[in-house]
């Protein structure tokens, strides 16, 4: 454990040193870069927001346009069209794209623990083992990666479709509030604290079912670019990634909590300050678990499991060469 902690600190120091050197030398100042986020500007992308607000990109000689994502925005597609230089995408998006021949590569992994989990009321049920899912009403987004993950969990438990009741969820949480659905998928760090607070006002307790606790790793958001950019502009890639990861490191540093909270409030003014701070705390544990690897480290074993899950569920026609996909810059896969 001590070695892991030391490794994390050394790598974190290397990131900051890289930024300092780049600022000092001032090489290639003003390079324009477009970075497409996976989702809206909220806590799930706080590192990029912090790097932008605190001028970390500018100090690295980069003019970065941080573009909000959303259901109509696909970072990988924009890489292919030349509308973005870097982007965020989940592992399933990357693997599907590679299977279709897209030259997208992963240069860093932002979340070590997938924030996608299921919320439930602990007084209604307990989940000590996967077999406890039998007979439950479980929400999934059909076509989403939560459906893929839940199907894997049920398969691991030896449960079939007749052993549970699957409920199609959308953005309306009413079926969960009305107890029509027992397990509801949420992003633990984003919607989780908000719904938890609302239920607490009604005197209800909540708990979260984390697939990783039962051995199912499904990699979440990563930083992607094209293989051409890595080959032709390696220094640009290094500078961008160093500044971005420094943003994540500083945003999640408890010493910078006030600055990070103010950054989030600019883009998410309707969420109470206390909730934003709770979101930050939870995000810290998902991005850099205690005694875990440095921020940005690619979990190669997690990728292998994710690729295997998708093939088992017929979401990939064949194996994807992960060595060609995972291209850690200045760090290295576990």
C-alpha positions as YAML, in Angstrom:
chain: A
units: angstrom
residues:
- id: 1
  name: UNK
  ca: [0.00, 0.00, 0.00]
- id: 2
  name: UNK
  ca: [2.84, 2.36, 0.86]
- id: 3
  name: UNK
  ca: [4.39, 1.73, -2.54]
- id: 4
  name: UNK
  ca: [1.07, 2.57, -4.22]
- id: 5
  name: UNK
  ca: [0.79, 5.81, -2.29]
- id: 6
  name: UNK
  ca: [4.36, 6.72, -3.13]
- id: 7
  name: UNK
  ca: [3.77, 5.87, -6.82]
- id: 8
  name: UNK
  ca: [0.69, 8.09, -6.89]
- id: 9
  name: UNK
  ca: [2.51, 11.01, -5.35]
- id: 10
  name: UNK
  ca: [5.48, 10.64, -7.69]
- id: 11
  name: UNK
  ca: [3.27, 10.56, -10.79]
- id: 12
  name: UNK
  ca: [1.23, 13.51, -9.53]
- id: 13
  name: UNK
  ca: [4.42, 15.47, -8.96]
- id: 14
  name: UNK
  ca: [5.56, 14.58, -12.49]
- id: 15
  name: UNK
  ca: [2.35, 16.04, -13.93]
- id: 16
  name: UNK
  ca: [2.84, 19.31, -12.06]
- id: 17
  name: UNK
  ca: [6.52, 19.41, -13.03]
- id: 18
  name: UNK
  ca: [5.59, 18.94, -16.67]
- id: 19
  name: UNK
  ca: [3.21, 21.90, -16.46]
- id: 20
  name: UNK
  ca: [5.87, 24.04, -14.77]
- id: 21
  name: UNK
  ca: [8.45, 23.24, -17.43]
- id: 22
  name: UNK
  ca: [6.04, 23.96, -20.23]
- id: 23
  name: UNK
  ca: [5.06, 27.27, -18.69]
- id: 24
  name: UNK
  ca: [8.71, 28.17, -18.19]
- id: 25
  name: UNK
  ca: [9.79, 27.30, -21.72]
- id: 26
  name: UNK
  ca: [6.66, 28.71, -23.30]
- id: 27
  name: UNK
  ca: [7.03, 26.53, -26.39]
- id: 28
  name: UNK
  ca: [4.35, 26.49, -29.04]
- id: 29
  name: UNK
  ca: [2.25, 29.05, -27.11]
- id: 30
  name: UNK
  ca: [-1.28, 29.62, -28.27]
- id: 31
  name: UNK
  ca: [-2.01, 26.32, -30.03]
- id: 32
  name: UNK
  ca: [-5.75, 26.12, -30.59]
- id: 33
  name: UNK
  ca: [-7.42, 22.95, -29.31]
- id: 34
  name: UNK
  ca: [-11.06, 21.83, -29.21]
- id: 35
  name: UNK
  ca: [-12.04, 19.49, -26.36]
- id: 36
  name: UNK
  ca: [-15.51, 17.93, -26.50]
- id: 37
  name: UNK
  ca: [-16.87, 16.84, -23.11]
- id: 38
  name: UNK
  ca: [-19.06, 13.76, -22.84]
- id: 39
  name: UNK
  ca: [-21.82, 15.50, -20.95]
- id: 40
  name: UNK
  ca: [-22.95, 18.86, -19.63]
- id: 41
  name: UNK
  ca: [-20.79, 21.09, -17.47]
- id: 42
  name: UNK
  ca: [-21.15, 19.58, -14.01]
- id: 43
  name: UNK
  ca: [-19.12, 17.73, -11.39]
- id: 44
  name: UNK
  ca: [-18.40, 14.81, -13.74]
- id: 45
  name: UNK
  ca: [-16.14, 17.10, -15.80]
- id: 46
  name: UNK
  ca: [-14.89, 19.31, -12.97]
- id: 47
  name: UNK
  ca: [-11.23, 18.77, -13.89]
- id: 48
  name: UNK
  ca: [-11.65, 20.29, -17.32]
- id: 49
  name: UNK
  ca: [-13.73, 23.17, -15.94]
- id: 50
  name: UNK
  ca: [-11.10, 23.88, -13.29]
- id: 51
  name: UNK
  ca: [-8.25, 23.78, -15.83]
- id: 52
  name: UNK
  ca: [-10.18, 26.22, -18.00]
- id: 53
  name: UNK
  ca: [-11.14, 28.62, -15.18]
- id: 54
  name: UNK
  ca: [-7.72, 28.59, -13.53]
- id: 55
  name: UNK
  ca: [-5.94, 29.18, -16.84]
- id: 56
  name: UNK
  ca: [-4.00, 25.91, -16.67]
- id: 57
  name: UNK
  ca: [-4.47, 25.35, -20.40]
- id: 58
  name: UNK
  ca: [-3.30, 28.88, -21.16]
- id: 59
  name: UNK
  ca: [-0.26, 28.47, -18.92]
- id: 60
  name: UNK
  ca: [0.65, 25.40, -20.95]
- id: 61
  name: UNK
  ca: [0.53, 27.49, -24.12]
- id: 62
  name: UNK
  ca: [-2.84, 26.21, -25.27]
- id: 63
  name: UNK
  ca: [-5.98, 28.00, -26.39]
- id: 64
  name: UNK
  ca: [-8.50, 25.30, -25.46]
- id: 65
  name: UNK
  ca: [-12.18, 25.53, -26.32]
- id: 66
  name: UNK
  ca: [-13.97, 23.29, -23.81]
- id: 67
  name: UNK
  ca: [-17.22, 22.29, -25.50]
- id: 68
  name: UNK
  ca: [-20.14, 20.88, -23.52]
- id: 69
  name: UNK
  ca: [-21.36, 17.43, -24.49]
- id: 70
  name: UNK
  ca: [-24.82, 15.91, -24.40]
- id: 71
  name: UNK
  ca: [-27.06, 13.35, -26.07]
- id: 72
  name: UNK
  ca: [-26.59, 14.96, -29.49]
- id: 73
  name: UNK
  ca: [-22.81, 15.33, -29.14]
- id: 74
  name: UNK
  ca: [-20.42, 12.50, -29.91]
- id: 75
  name: UNK
  ca: [-16.76, 13.26, -29.21]
- id: 76
  name: UNK
  ca: [-15.49, 10.33, -31.28]
- id: 77
  name: UNK
  ca: [-17.53, 11.38, -34.28]
- id: 78
  name: UNK
  ca: [-16.21, 14.92, -33.93]
- id: 79
  name: UNK
  ca: [-12.63, 13.61, -33.82]
- id: 80
  name: UNK
  ca: [-13.26, 11.83, -37.10]
- id: 81
  name: UNK
  ca: [-14.77, 14.93, -38.68]
- id: 82
  name: UNK
  ca: [-12.00, 17.19, -37.42]
- id: 83
  name: UNK
  ca: [-14.36, 19.25, -35.25]
- id: 84
  name: UNK
  ca: [-12.47, 18.31, -32.07]
- id: 85
  name: UNK
  ca: [-8.86, 17.45, -31.23]
- id: 86
  name: UNK
  ca: [-9.58, 15.69, -27.94]
- id: 87
  name: UNK
  ca: [-12.71, 14.44, -26.25]
- id: 88
  name: UNK
  ca: [-14.27, 12.37, -23.49]
- id: 89
  name: UNK
  ca: [-15.93, 9.05, -24.19]
- id: 90
  name: UNK
  ca: [-16.88, 5.97, -22.20]
- id: 91
  name: UNK
  ca: [-15.15, 2.66, -22.84]
- id: 92
  name: UNK
  ca: [-18.16, 1.10, -24.60]
- id: 93
  name: UNK
  ca: [-18.26, 4.03, -27.04]
- id: 94
  name: UNK
  ca: [-14.55, 3.64, -27.75]
- id: 95
  name: UNK
  ca: [-14.75, -0.12, -28.28]
- id: 96
  name: UNK
  ca: [-17.75, 0.12, -30.60]
- id: 97
  name: UNK
  ca: [-15.99, 2.80, -32.62]
- id: 98
  name: UNK
  ca: [-12.77, 0.79, -32.89]
- id: 99
  name: UNK
  ca: [-14.72, -2.29, -33.95]
- id: 100
  name: UNK
  ca: [-16.05, -0.18, -36.84]
- id: 101
  name: UNK
  ca: [-12.56, 0.99, -37.78]
- id: 102
  name: UNK
  ca: [-12.48, 4.43, -36.17]
- id: 103
  name: UNK
  ca: [-8.84, 5.39, -35.35]
- id: 104
  name: UNK
  ca: [-9.67, 6.61, -31.83]
- id: 105
  name: UNK
  ca: [-7.19, 6.01, -29.01]
- id: 106
  name: UNK
  ca: [-7.41, 6.42, -25.23]
- id: 107
  name: UNK
  ca: [-4.67, 8.53, -23.65]
- id: 108
  name: UNK
  ca: [-6.00, 8.67, -20.06]
- id: 109
  name: UNK
  ca: [-8.76, 7.22, -17.91]
- id: 110
  name: UNK
  ca: [-10.59, 9.74, -15.74]
- id: 111
  name: UNK
  ca: [-12.65, 7.49, -13.44]
- id: 112
  name: UNK
  ca: [-11.06, 4.50, -11.73]
- id: 113
  name: UNK
  ca: [-14.51, 3.48, -10.41]
- id: 114
  name: UNK
  ca: [-17.51, 3.74, -12.72]
- id: 115
  name: UNK
  ca: [-19.93, 6.32, -11.22]
- id: 116
  name: UNK
  ca: [-22.90, 4.46, -12.72]
- id: 117
  name: UNK
  ca: [-24.56, 2.67, -9.79]
- id: 118
  name: UNK
  ca: [-28.06, 1.75, -8.62]
- id: 119
  name: UNK
  ca: [-29.89, 3.54, -5.81]
- id: 120
  name: UNK
  ca: [-32.24, 1.65, -3.51]
- id: 121
  name: UNK
  ca: [-33.97, 1.86, -0.14]
- id: 122
  name: UNK
  ca: [-32.08, -0.30, 2.38]
- id: 123
  name: UNK
  ca: [-35.19, -0.92, 4.47]
- id: 124
  name: UNK
  ca: [-36.76, -2.62, 1.44]
- id: 125
  name: UNK
  ca: [-33.90, -4.88, 0.41]
- id: 126
  name: UNK
  ca: [-30.33, -5.84, 1.12]
- id: 127
  name: UNK
  ca: [-27.78, -6.85, -1.49]
- id: 128
  name: UNK
  ca: [-25.12, -8.99, 0.12]
- id: 129
  name: UNK
  ca: [-24.65, -11.14, -2.97]
- id: 130
  name: UNK
  ca: [-25.76, -10.91, -6.59]
- id: 131
  name: UNK
  ca: [-28.35, -13.63, -6.10]
- id: 132
  name: UNK
  ca: [-30.22, -11.14, -3.90]
- id: 133
  name: UNK
  ca: [-31.31, -9.39, -7.12]
- id: 134
  name: UNK
  ca: [-33.77, -12.23, -7.76]
- id: 135
  name: UNK
  ca: [-37.36, -11.04, -7.86]
- id: 136
  name: UNK
  ca: [-36.47, -7.34, -7.80]
- id: 137
  name: UNK
  ca: [-37.81, -4.58, -10.05]
- id: 138
  name: UNK
  ca: [-34.69, -3.08, -11.64]
- id: 139
  name: UNK
  ca: [-34.47, 0.07, -13.72]
- id: 140
  name: UNK
  ca: [-32.23, 0.19, -16.79]
- id: 141
  name: UNK
  ca: [-31.89, 2.48, -19.78]
- id: 142
  name: UNK
  ca: [-32.45, 0.24, -22.77]
- id: 143
  name: UNK
  ca: [-29.47, 0.60, -25.08]
- id: 144
  name: UNK
  ca: [-27.38, 2.28, -22.37]
- id: 145
  name: UNK
  ca: [-24.29, 0.89, -20.69]
- id: 146
  name: UNK
  ca: [-26.33, 0.39, -17.49]
- id: 147
  name: UNK
  ca: [-28.32, -2.28, -19.37]
- id: 148
  name: UNK
  ca: [-25.05, -3.95, -20.38]
- id: 149
  name: UNK
  ca: [-23.71, -3.86, -16.84]
- id: 150
  name: UNK
  ca: [-26.94, -5.17, -15.29]
- id: 151
  name: UNK
  ca: [-27.15, -8.02, -17.82]
- id: 152
  name: UNK
  ca: [-23.61, -8.98, -16.84]
- id: 153
  name: UNK
  ca: [-24.47, -8.90, -13.14]
- id: 154
  name: UNK
  ca: [-27.52, -11.08, -13.69]
- id: 155
  name: UNK
  ca: [-25.48, -13.53, -15.76]
- id: 156
  name: UNK
  ca: [-22.85, -13.66, -13.01]
- id: 157
  name: UNK
  ca: [-25.64, -14.46, -10.55]
- id: 158
  name: UNK
  ca: [-27.05, -17.17, -12.80]
- id: 159
  name: UNK
  ca: [-30.31, -15.25, -13.12]
- id: 160
  name: UNK
  ca: [-32.39, -15.09, -16.28]
- id: 161
  name: UNK
  ca: [-34.80, -12.48, -17.59]
- id: 162
  name: UNK
  ca: [-37.71, -14.25, -15.87]
- id: 163
  name: UNK
  ca: [-36.00, -14.00, -12.46]
- id: 164
  name: UNK
  ca: [-36.24, -10.18, -12.30]
- id: 165
  name: UNK
  ca: [-38.49, -7.48, -13.67]
- id: 166
  name: UNK
  ca: [-36.69, -4.95, -15.85]
- id: 167
  name: UNK
  ca: [-38.19, -1.46, -15.94]
- id: 168
  name: UNK
  ca: [-37.34, 1.01, -18.72]
- id: 169
  name: UNK
  ca: [-36.16, 4.29, -17.16]
- id: 170
  name: UNK
  ca: [-35.91, 7.80, -18.52]
- id: 171
  name: UNK
  ca: [-35.07, 11.11, -16.90]
- id: 172
  name: UNK
  ca: [-38.23, 11.10, -14.76]
- id: 173
  name: UNK
  ca: [-37.50, 9.60, -11.32]
- id: 174
  name: UNK
  ca: [-41.17, 9.41, -10.32]
- id: 175
  name: UNK
  ca: [-41.40, 5.58, -10.54]
- id: 176
  name: UNK
  ca: [-38.57, 5.34, -8.00]
- id: 177
  name: UNK
  ca: [-40.06, 7.96, -5.70]
- id: 178
  name: UNK
  ca: [-43.38, 6.05, -5.82]
- id: 179
  name: UNK
  ca: [-41.60, 2.76, -5.05]
- id: 180
  name: UNK
  ca: [-42.64, 1.22, -8.36]
- id: 181
  name: UNK
  ca: [-38.98, 0.43, -9.05]
- id: 182
  name: UNK
  ca: [-36.64, -0.91, -6.36]
- id: 183
  name: UNK
  ca: [-33.25, -0.23, -7.97]
- id: 184
  name: UNK
  ca: [-32.76, 2.91, -10.04]
- id: 185
  name: UNK
  ca: [-29.60, 3.71, -12.06]
- id: 186
  name: UNK
  ca: [-27.89, 7.00, -11.21]
- id: 187
  name: UNK
  ca: [-24.50, 8.58, -11.50]
- id: 188
  name: UNK
  ca: [-23.32, 8.20, -7.94]
- id: 189
  name: UNK
  ca: [-21.46, 11.54, -7.89]
- id: 190
  name: UNK
  ca: [-23.96, 13.65, -9.85]
- id: 191
  name: UNK
  ca: [-27.63, 12.70, -9.39]
- id: 192
  name: UNK
  ca: [-26.97, 10.47, -6.37]
- id: 193
  name: UNK
  ca: [-26.54, 13.22, -3.73]
- id: 194
  name: UNK
  ca: [-29.47, 15.22, -5.15]
- id: 195
  name: UNK
  ca: [-31.99, 12.38, -5.01]
- id: 196
  name: UNK
  ca: [-30.59, 11.21, -1.69]
- id: 197
  name: UNK
  ca: [-31.21, 14.68, -0.21]
- id: 198
  name: UNK
  ca: [-34.76, 14.78, -1.54]
- id: 199
  name: UNK
  ca: [-35.59, 11.41, -0.04]
- id: 200
  name: UNK
  ca: [-33.96, 12.39, 3.24]
- id: 201
  name: UNK
  ca: [-36.44, 15.26, 3.52]
- id: 202
  name: UNK
  ca: [-39.19, 12.63, 3.47]
- id: 203
  name: UNK
  ca: [-37.38, 10.64, 6.15]
- id: 204
  name: UNK
  ca: [-36.25, 7.92, 3.73]
- id: 205
  name: UNK
  ca: [-32.81, 6.31, 3.79]
- id: 206
  name: UNK
  ca: [-30.93, 5.39, 0.63]
- id: 207
  name: UNK
  ca: [-28.08, 3.10, -0.35]
- id: 208
  name: UNK
  ca: [-26.11, 2.44, -3.53]
- id: 209
  name: UNK
  ca: [-25.41, -0.82, -5.34]
- id: 210
  name: UNK
  ca: [-21.94, -0.62, -6.91]
- id: 211
  name: UNK
  ca: [-21.19, -3.34, -9.52]
- id: 212
  name: UNK
  ca: [-17.45, -3.00, -8.84]
- id: 213
  name: UNK
  ca: [-18.06, -4.30, -5.31]
- id: 214
  name: UNK
  ca: [-19.16, -7.57, -6.94]
- id: 215
  name: UNK
  ca: [-16.19, -7.85, -9.28]
- id: 216
  name: UNK
  ca: [-17.76, -6.28, -12.37]
- id: 217
  name: UNK
  ca: [-15.55, -3.49, -13.72]
- id: 218
  name: UNK
  ca: [-16.88, -1.51, -16.66]
- id: 219
  name: UNK
  ca: [-14.63, 1.40, -17.53]
- id: 220
  name: UNK
  ca: [-16.28, 4.82, -17.64]
- id: 221
  name: UNK
  ca: [-15.10, 8.17, -19.02]
- id: 222
  name: UNK
  ca: [-11.69, 8.46, -20.69]
- id: 223
  name: UNK
  ca: [-9.75, 11.08, -22.64]
- id: 224
  name: UNK
  ca: [-9.59, 10.23, -26.33]
- id: 225
  name: UNK
  ca: [-7.94, 11.55, -29.44]
- id: 226
  name: UNK
  ca: [-7.07, 10.19, -32.86]
- id: 227
  name: UNK
  ca: [-4.09, 7.94, -33.55]
- id: 228
  name: UNK
  ca: [-3.01, 10.51, -36.15]
- id: 229
  name: UNK
  ca: [-2.83, 13.29, -33.55]
- id: 230
  name: UNK
  ca: [-0.71, 11.09, -31.27]
- id: 231
  name: UNK
  ca: [1.65, 10.27, -34.12]
- id: 232
  name: UNK
  ca: [1.92, 13.71, -35.68]
- id: 233
  name: UNK
  ca: [1.58, 16.05, -32.69]
- id: 234
  name: UNK
  ca: [3.01, 14.22, -29.65]
- id: 235
  name: UNK
  ca: [4.13, 17.39, -27.87]
- id: 236
  name: UNK
  ca: [0.67, 18.91, -28.19]
- id: 237
  name: UNK
  ca: [-0.85, 15.74, -26.76]
- id: 238
  name: UNK
  ca: [1.53, 15.79, -23.82]
- id: 239
  name: UNK
  ca: [0.89, 19.45, -23.04]
- id: 240
  name: UNK
  ca: [-2.87, 19.14, -23.27]
- id: 241
  name: UNK
  ca: [-3.04, 16.03, -21.14]
- id: 242
  name: UNK
  ca: [-0.66, 17.40, -18.50]
- id: 243
  name: UNK
  ca: [-2.79, 20.54, -18.15]
- id: 244
  name: UNK
  ca: [-6.05, 18.59, -18.05]
- id: 245
  name: UNK
  ca: [-4.83, 16.12, -15.43]
- id: 246
  name: UNK
  ca: [-3.41, 18.98, -13.36]
- id: 247
  name: UNK
  ca: [-6.91, 20.47, -13.49]
- id: 248
  name: UNK
  ca: [-8.39, 17.25, -12.15]
- id: 249
  name: UNK
  ca: [-5.76, 16.94, -9.46]
- id: 250
  name: UNK
  ca: [-6.20, 20.49, -8.25]
- id: 251
  name: UNK
  ca: [-10.01, 20.43, -8.46]
- id: 252
  name: UNK
  ca: [-10.18, 17.32, -6.26]
- id: 253
  name: UNK
  ca: [-7.56, 18.50, -3.79]
- id: 254
  name: UNK
  ca: [-9.44, 19.25, -0.53]
- id: 255
  name: UNK
  ca: [-7.30, 22.37, -0.14]
- id: 256
  name: UNK
  ca: [-8.89, 23.79, -3.31]
- id: 257
  name: UNK
  ca: [-12.47, 22.84, -2.43]
- id: 258
  name: UNK
  ca: [-13.67, 26.45, -2.23]
- id: 259
  name: UNK
  ca: [-12.29, 27.31, -5.69]
- id: 260
  name: UNK
  ca: [-13.65, 24.08, -7.18]
- id: 261
  name: UNK
  ca: [-17.08, 24.72, -5.64]
- id: 262
  name: UNK
  ca: [-17.16, 28.24, -7.06]
- id: 263
  name: UNK
  ca: [-16.25, 26.83, -10.47]
- id: 264
  name: UNK
  ca: [-19.15, 24.38, -10.32]
- id: 265
  name: UNK
  ca: [-21.56, 27.08, -9.14]
- id: 266
  name: UNK
  ca: [-20.86, 29.06, -12.34]
- id: 267
  name: UNK
  ca: [-22.28, 26.25, -14.44]
- id: 268
  name: UNK
  ca: [-24.69, 24.63, -12.00]
- id: 269
  name: UNK
  ca: [-26.22, 27.53, -10.02]
- id: 270
  name: UNK
  ca: [-29.42, 25.67, -9.13]
- id: 271
  name: UNK
  ca: [-27.69, 22.95, -7.12]
- id: 272
  name: UNK
  ca: [-27.20, 23.91, -3.44]
- id: 273
  name: UNK
  ca: [-23.64, 24.56, -2.37]
- id: 274
  name: UNK
  ca: [-23.69, 21.74, 0.19]
- id: 275
  name: UNK
  ca: [-24.71, 19.27, -2.50]
- id: 276
  name: UNK
  ca: [-21.93, 20.49, -4.81]
- id: 277
  name: UNK
  ca: [-19.38, 19.90, -2.08]
- id: 278
  name: UNK
  ca: [-20.76, 16.42, -1.48]
- id: 279
  name: UNK
  ca: [-20.57, 15.75, -5.22]
- id: 280
  name: UNK
  ca: [-16.92, 16.79, -5.17]
- id: 281
  name: UNK
  ca: [-16.14, 14.50, -2.26]
- id: 282
  name: UNK
  ca: [-17.76, 11.50, -3.94]
- id: 283
  name: UNK
  ca: [-16.08, 12.28, -7.25]
- id: 284
  name: UNK
  ca: [-12.72, 12.35, -5.47]
- id: 285
  name: UNK
  ca: [-13.19, 8.73, -4.37]
- id: 286
  name: UNK
  ca: [-14.24, 7.60, -7.85]
- id: 287
  name: UNK
  ca: [-11.45, 9.34, -9.76]
- id: 288
  name: UNK
  ca: [-8.68, 8.62, -7.29]
- id: 289
  name: UNK
  ca: [-9.64, 5.98, -4.72]
- id: 290
  name: UNK
  ca: [-7.67, 5.86, -1.49]
- id: 291
  name: UNK
  ca: [-4.19, 4.46, -2.16]
- id: 292
  name: UNK
  ca: [-5.17, 4.13, -5.81]
- id: 293
  name: UNK
  ca: [-3.11, 4.97, -8.90]
- id: 294
  name: UNK
  ca: [-2.41, 8.49, -10.15]
- id: 295
  name: UNK
  ca: [-5.24, 10.40, -11.81]
- id: 296
  name: UNK
  ca: [-5.44, 9.45, -15.46]
- id: 297
  name: UNK
  ca: [-3.95, 5.97, -15.09]
- id: 298
  name: UNK
  ca: [-5.43, 3.48, -17.54]
- id: 299
  name: UNK
  ca: [-6.77, 0.35, -15.85]
- id: 300
  name: UNK
  ca: [-5.84, -2.23, -18.48]
- id: 301
  name: UNK
  ca: [-7.47, -5.10, -16.57]
- id: 302
  name: UNK
  ca: [-10.69, -3.11, -16.34]
- id: 303
  name: UNK
  ca: [-10.54, -2.57, -20.10]
- id: 304
  name: UNK
  ca: [-10.01, -6.26, -20.71]
- id: 305
  name: UNK
  ca: [-13.08, -7.05, -18.62]
- id: 306
  name: UNK
  ca: [-15.15, -4.37, -20.35]
- id: 307
  name: UNK
  ca: [-14.19, -5.70, -23.77]
- id: 308
  name: UNK
  ca: [-14.99, -9.23, -22.64]
- id: 309
  name: UNK
  ca: [-18.40, -8.21, -21.28]
- id: 310
  name: UNK
  ca: [-19.34, -6.52, -24.54]
- id: 311
  name: UNK
  ca: [-18.28, -9.51, -26.63]
- id: 312
  name: UNK
  ca: [-20.19, -11.89, -24.34]
- id: 313
  name: UNK
  ca: [-23.32, -9.81, -24.87]
- id: 314
  name: UNK
  ca: [-22.83, -9.72, -28.64]
- id: 315
  name: UNK
  ca: [-22.18, -5.99, -28.68]
- id: 316
  name: UNK
  ca: [-18.89, -6.53, -30.46]
- id: 317
  name: UNK
  ca: [-18.57, -8.79, -33.46]
- id: 318
  name: UNK
  ca: [-15.03, -9.81, -32.51]
- id: 319
  name: UNK
  ca: [-12.11, -9.03, -30.27]
- id: 320
  name: UNK
  ca: [-10.74, -5.49, -30.20]
- id: 321
  name: UNK
  ca: [-6.95, -5.05, -30.02]
- id: 322
  name: UNK
  ca: [-6.60, -3.14, -26.76]
- id: 323
  name: UNK
  ca: [-2.88, -2.56, -27.33]
- id: 324
  name: UNK
  ca: [-3.83, -0.40, -30.29]
- id: 325
  name: UNK
  ca: [-6.54, 1.41, -28.31]
- id: 326
  name: UNK
  ca: [-4.80, 2.20, -25.03]
- id: 327
  name: UNK
  ca: [-2.03, 4.75, -25.51]
- id: 328
  name: UNK
  ca: [-1.09, 6.16, -22.09]
- id: 329
  name: UNK
  ca: [0.89, 9.39, -22.34]
- id: 330
  name: UNK
  ca: [3.52, 9.91, -19.69]
- id: 331
  name: UNK
  ca: [1.89, 7.46, -17.32]
- id: 332
  name: UNK
  ca: [1.29, 3.89, -18.29]
- id: 333
  name: UNK
  ca: [-1.30, 1.23, -17.93]
- id: 334
  name: UNK
  ca: [-1.50, -0.65, -14.70]
...
